[in-house]
XYZ file of C-alpha atoms in Angstrom:
325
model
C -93.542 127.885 -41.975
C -91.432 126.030 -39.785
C -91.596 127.984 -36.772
C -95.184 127.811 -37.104
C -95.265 124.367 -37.140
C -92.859 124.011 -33.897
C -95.557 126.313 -32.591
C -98.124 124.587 -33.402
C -96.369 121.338 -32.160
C -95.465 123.329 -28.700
C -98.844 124.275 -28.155
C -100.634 120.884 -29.072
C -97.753 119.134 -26.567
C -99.181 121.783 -23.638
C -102.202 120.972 -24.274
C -101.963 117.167 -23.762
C -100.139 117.861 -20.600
C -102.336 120.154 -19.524
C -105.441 117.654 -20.016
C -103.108 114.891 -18.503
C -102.456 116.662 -15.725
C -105.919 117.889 -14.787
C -107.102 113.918 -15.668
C -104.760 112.723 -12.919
C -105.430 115.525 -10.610
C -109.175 114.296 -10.382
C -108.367 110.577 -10.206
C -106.029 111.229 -7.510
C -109.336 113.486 -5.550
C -111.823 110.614 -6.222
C -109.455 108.105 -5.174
C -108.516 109.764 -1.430
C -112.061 110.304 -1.558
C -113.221 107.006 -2.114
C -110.696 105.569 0.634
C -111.128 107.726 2.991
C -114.782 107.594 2.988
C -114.611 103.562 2.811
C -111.680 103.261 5.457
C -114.477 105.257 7.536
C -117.454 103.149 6.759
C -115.034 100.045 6.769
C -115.014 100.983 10.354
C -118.224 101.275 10.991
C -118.894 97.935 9.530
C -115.796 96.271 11.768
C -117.573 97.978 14.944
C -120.905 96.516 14.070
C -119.189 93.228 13.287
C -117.535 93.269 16.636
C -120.367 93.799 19.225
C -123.679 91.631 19.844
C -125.293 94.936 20.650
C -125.592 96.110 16.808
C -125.923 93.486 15.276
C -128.750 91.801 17.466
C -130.739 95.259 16.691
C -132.604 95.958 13.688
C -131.906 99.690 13.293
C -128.370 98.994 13.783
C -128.368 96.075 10.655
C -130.663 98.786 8.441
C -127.985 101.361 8.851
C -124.811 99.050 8.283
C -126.591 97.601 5.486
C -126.674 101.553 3.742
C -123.084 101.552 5.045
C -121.988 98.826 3.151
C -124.482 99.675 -0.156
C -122.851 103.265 -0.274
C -119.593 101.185 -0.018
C -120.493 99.369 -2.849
C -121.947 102.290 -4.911
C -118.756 104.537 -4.028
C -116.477 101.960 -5.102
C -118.120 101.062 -8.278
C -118.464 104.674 -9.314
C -115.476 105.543 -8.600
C -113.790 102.753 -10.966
C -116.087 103.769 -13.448
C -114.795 107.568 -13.001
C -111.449 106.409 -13.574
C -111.729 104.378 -16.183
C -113.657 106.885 -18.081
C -110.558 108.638 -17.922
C -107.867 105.822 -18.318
C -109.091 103.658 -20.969
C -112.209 105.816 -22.112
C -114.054 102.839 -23.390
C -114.657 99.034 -22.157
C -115.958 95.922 -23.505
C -119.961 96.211 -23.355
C -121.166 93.001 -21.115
C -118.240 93.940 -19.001
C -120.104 97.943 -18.579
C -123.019 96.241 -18.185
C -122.502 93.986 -14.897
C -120.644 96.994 -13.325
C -123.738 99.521 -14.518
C -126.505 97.110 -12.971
C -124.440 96.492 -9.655
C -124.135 100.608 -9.451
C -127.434 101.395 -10.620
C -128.979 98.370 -7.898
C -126.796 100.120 -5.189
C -128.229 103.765 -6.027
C -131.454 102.352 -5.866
C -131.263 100.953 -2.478
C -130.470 103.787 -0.917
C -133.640 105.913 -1.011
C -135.435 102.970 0.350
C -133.475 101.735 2.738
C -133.544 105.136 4.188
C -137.625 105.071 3.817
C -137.249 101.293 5.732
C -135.011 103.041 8.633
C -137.789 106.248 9.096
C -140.437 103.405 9.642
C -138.337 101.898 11.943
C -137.492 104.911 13.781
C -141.350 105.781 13.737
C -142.680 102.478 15.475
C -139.684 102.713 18.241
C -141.017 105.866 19.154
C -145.144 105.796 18.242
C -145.685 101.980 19.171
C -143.044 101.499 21.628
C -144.967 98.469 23.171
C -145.147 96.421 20.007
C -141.139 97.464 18.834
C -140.185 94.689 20.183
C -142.620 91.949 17.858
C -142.685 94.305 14.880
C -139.254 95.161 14.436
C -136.971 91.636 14.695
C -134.055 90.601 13.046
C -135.788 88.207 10.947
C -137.815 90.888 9.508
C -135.587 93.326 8.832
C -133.189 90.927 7.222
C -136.801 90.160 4.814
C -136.797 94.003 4.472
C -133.409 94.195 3.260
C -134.207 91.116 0.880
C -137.460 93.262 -0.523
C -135.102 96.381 -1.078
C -133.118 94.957 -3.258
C -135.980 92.801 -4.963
C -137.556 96.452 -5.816
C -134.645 97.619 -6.971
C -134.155 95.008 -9.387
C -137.378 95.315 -11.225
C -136.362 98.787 -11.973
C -133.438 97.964 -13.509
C -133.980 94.411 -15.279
C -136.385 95.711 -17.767
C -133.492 98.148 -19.182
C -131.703 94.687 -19.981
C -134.267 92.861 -21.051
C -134.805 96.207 -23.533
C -131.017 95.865 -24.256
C -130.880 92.431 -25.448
C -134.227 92.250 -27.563
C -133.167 95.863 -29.227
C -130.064 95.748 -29.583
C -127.726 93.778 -32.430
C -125.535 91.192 -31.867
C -122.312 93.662 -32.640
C -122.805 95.684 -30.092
C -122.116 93.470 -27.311
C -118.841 93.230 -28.628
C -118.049 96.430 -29.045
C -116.456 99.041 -26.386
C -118.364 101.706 -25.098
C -117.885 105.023 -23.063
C -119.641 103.141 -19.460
C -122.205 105.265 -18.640
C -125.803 104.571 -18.640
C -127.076 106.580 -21.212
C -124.372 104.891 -23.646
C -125.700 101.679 -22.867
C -129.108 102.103 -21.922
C -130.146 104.115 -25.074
C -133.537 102.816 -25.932
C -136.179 105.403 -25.736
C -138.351 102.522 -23.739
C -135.784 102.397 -21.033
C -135.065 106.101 -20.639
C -138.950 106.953 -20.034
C -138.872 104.104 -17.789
C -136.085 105.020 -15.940
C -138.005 108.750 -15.311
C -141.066 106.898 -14.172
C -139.476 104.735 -11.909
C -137.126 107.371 -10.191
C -140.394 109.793 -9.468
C -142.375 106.717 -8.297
C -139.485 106.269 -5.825
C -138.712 109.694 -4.792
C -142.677 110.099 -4.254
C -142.917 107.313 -2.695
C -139.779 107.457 -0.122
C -139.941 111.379 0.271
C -144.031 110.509 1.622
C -142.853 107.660 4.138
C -140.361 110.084 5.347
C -142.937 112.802 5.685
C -145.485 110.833 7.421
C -143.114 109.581 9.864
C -141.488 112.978 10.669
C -145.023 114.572 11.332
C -146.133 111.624 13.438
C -142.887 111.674 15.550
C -143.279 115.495 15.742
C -147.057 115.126 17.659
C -146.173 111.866 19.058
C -146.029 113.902 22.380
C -146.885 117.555 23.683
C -143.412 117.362 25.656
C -140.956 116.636 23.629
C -138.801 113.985 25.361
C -134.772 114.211 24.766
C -135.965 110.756 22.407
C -138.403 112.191 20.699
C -136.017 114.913 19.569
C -133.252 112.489 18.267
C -135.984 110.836 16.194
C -136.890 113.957 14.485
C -133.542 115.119 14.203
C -132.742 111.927 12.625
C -135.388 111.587 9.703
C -134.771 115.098 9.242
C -131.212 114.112 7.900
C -132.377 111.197 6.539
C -134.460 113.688 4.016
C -131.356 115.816 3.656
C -129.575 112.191 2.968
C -132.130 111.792 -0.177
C -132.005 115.700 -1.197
C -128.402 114.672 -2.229
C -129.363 110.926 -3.571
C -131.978 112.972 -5.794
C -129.056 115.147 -7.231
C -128.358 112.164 -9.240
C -131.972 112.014 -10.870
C -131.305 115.992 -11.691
C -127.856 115.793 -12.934
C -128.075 115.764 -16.425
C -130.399 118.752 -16.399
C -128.452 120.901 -13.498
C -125.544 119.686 -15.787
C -127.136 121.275 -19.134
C -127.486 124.294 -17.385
C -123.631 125.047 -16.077
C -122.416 124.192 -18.962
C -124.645 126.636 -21.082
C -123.227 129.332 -18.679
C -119.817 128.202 -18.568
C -119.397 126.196 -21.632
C -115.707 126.487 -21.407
C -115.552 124.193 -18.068
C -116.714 121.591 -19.006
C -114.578 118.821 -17.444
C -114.720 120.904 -14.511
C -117.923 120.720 -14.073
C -118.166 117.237 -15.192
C -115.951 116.874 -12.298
C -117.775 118.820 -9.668
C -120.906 117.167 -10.644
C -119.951 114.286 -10.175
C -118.381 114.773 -6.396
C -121.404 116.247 -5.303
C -123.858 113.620 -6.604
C -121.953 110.497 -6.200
C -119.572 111.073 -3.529
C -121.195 113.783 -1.510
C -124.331 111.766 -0.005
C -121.885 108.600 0.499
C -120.051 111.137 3.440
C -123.652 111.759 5.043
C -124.433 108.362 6.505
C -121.412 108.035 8.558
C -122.496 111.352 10.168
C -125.631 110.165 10.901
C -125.135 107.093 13.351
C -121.110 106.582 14.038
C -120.561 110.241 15.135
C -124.254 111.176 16.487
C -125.491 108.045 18.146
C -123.392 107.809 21.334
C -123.178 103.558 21.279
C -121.661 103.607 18.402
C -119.299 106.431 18.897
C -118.009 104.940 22.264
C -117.471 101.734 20.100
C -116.371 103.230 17.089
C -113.362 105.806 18.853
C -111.299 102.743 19.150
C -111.062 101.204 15.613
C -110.643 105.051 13.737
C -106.764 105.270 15.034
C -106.408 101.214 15.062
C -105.654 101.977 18.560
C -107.600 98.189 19.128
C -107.477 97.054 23.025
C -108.475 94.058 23.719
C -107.975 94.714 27.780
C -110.506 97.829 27.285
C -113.561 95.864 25.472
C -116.670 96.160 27.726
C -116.487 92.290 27.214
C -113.640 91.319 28.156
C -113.440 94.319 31.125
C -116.536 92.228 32.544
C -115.321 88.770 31.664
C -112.059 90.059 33.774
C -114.502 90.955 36.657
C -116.204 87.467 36.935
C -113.016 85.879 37.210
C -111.508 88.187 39.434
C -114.439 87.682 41.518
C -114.246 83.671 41.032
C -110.731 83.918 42.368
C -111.753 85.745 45.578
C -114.194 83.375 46.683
């Protein structure tokens, strides 16, 4: 009897270290994950920063403007993913700022992408009119709208929250994740609605502007094939931003094959939905578009010379030039 229970005690000891140790293994992924990815995009948003040349151009601000939202949404999911492990429930009103800042930020990024096709679209298709169509102005009024639509999807689950739910449960803790909070039938078909209306919505902008590019001319110009190429990822950005609207399903299904995984591929899910499609937009403008890699190579290394700026290389010319008359 006694050896069983020193057995017993053995194997329930295992097991906690066993669960420990794959709990920090995954915090310590998503973590270098997270960092890496934002050091990256951090950069990004210090070369933009930097140089009149981005930031006085409208496709430039659309992309560091999904730079920085991905920034936000990795970082916020992240936290969430660790303290789902760490301290497994929080305080309710504090879930609920960090789900509607997360949610807002997943939102954006569908449209922001459907803003940056349209963009790319009018550069190439009405070239002449670029110029008064696409200003900084606007697209700052753009990025205003984006997140204006992505707030009416998501106030409506709070309004929902506080005229269904009681009192107690706002303080009470709670596993932070949407479906724990967000529980109403109301907001859950709402939510479904709102993410097809989206997808639809983006995925026919994206369309549309592909095809047009793609007959804009018989020749295709070394331009015109950038363009495509671009909006091409751009719909392989929002395949992966639409894994999140699938998850729970895809999710369902793994773990009725494998239902002995299950944190693993809790885990897995969540790198591919939440962390995967933050890794894409980098990709897409600081290593393919050449102004922003020539900008970019010196800030990845911190190898930062001031002598070497374009800037200051010309400044040095005018008053080397001052000096010799």
């Amino acid at each position: 009897m006694n050896s069983s229970s020193v057995n017993d005690t053995a194997t329930a000891v295992g097991n906690q270290w066993n669960n420990f140790t794959i709990a920090l293994t995954n915090n310590l992924i998503v973590t270098v994950l997270c960092i890496t990815i934002n050091y990256i995009n951090g950069t990004l948003v210090h070369t933009f920063r930097k140089h009149q040349i981005f930031y006085s151009n409208p496709r430039y601000i659309l992309f560091i403007h999904l730079v920085i939202n991905d920034m936000m949404q990795l970082s916020l999911s992240t936290l969430l993913h660790i303290i789902s492990y760490a301290l497994y429930t929080i305080k309710v009103p504090f879930c609920i700022i960090l789900l509607t800042i997360t949610i807002l930020a997943t939102l954006n990024t569908p449209l922001n992408l459907a803003c940056m096709a349209i963009e790319c679209y009018i550069a190439i298709c009405i070239p002449l009119r670029h110029v008064q169509i696409c200003t900084v102005k606007k697209t700052c009024v753009f990025i205003g709208l984006i997140w204006v639509v992505s707030s009416m999807s998501i106030l409506p689950d709070i309004f929902i929250l506080l005229a269904t739910e009681p009192l107690q449960f706002f303080h009470s803790k709670v596993l932070c994740a949407r479906d724990y909070v967000f529980r109403s039938n109301y907001s859950l078909k709402k939510r479904d609605t709102s993410h097809i209306v989206f997808l639809v919505l983006v995925w026919l902008t994206l369309l549309y502007t592909y095809f047009r590019i793609l007959f804009a001319a018989k020749e295709a110009t070394a331009g015109i094939k950038k363009a495509r190429n671009t909006i091409l990822l751009h719909g392989f950005q929002l395949l992966l931003c639409m894994l999140t609207y699938v998850r729970p399903m895809f999710e369902q299904g793994l773990l009725y094959l494998l239902p002995t995984h299950v944190r693993a591929i809790r885990f897995a899910c969540y790198v591919i939905v939440q962390i995967l499609p933050r890794f894409v937009s980098p990709i897409v403008y600081g290593l393919r578009d050449q102004t922003f890699r020539r900008y970019m190579r010196r800030y990845v290394l911190c190898k930062v010379s001031t002598s070497s700026h374009p800037e200051n290389i010309a400044m040095s010319s005018m008053r080397l030039a001052a000096i010799l008359q």
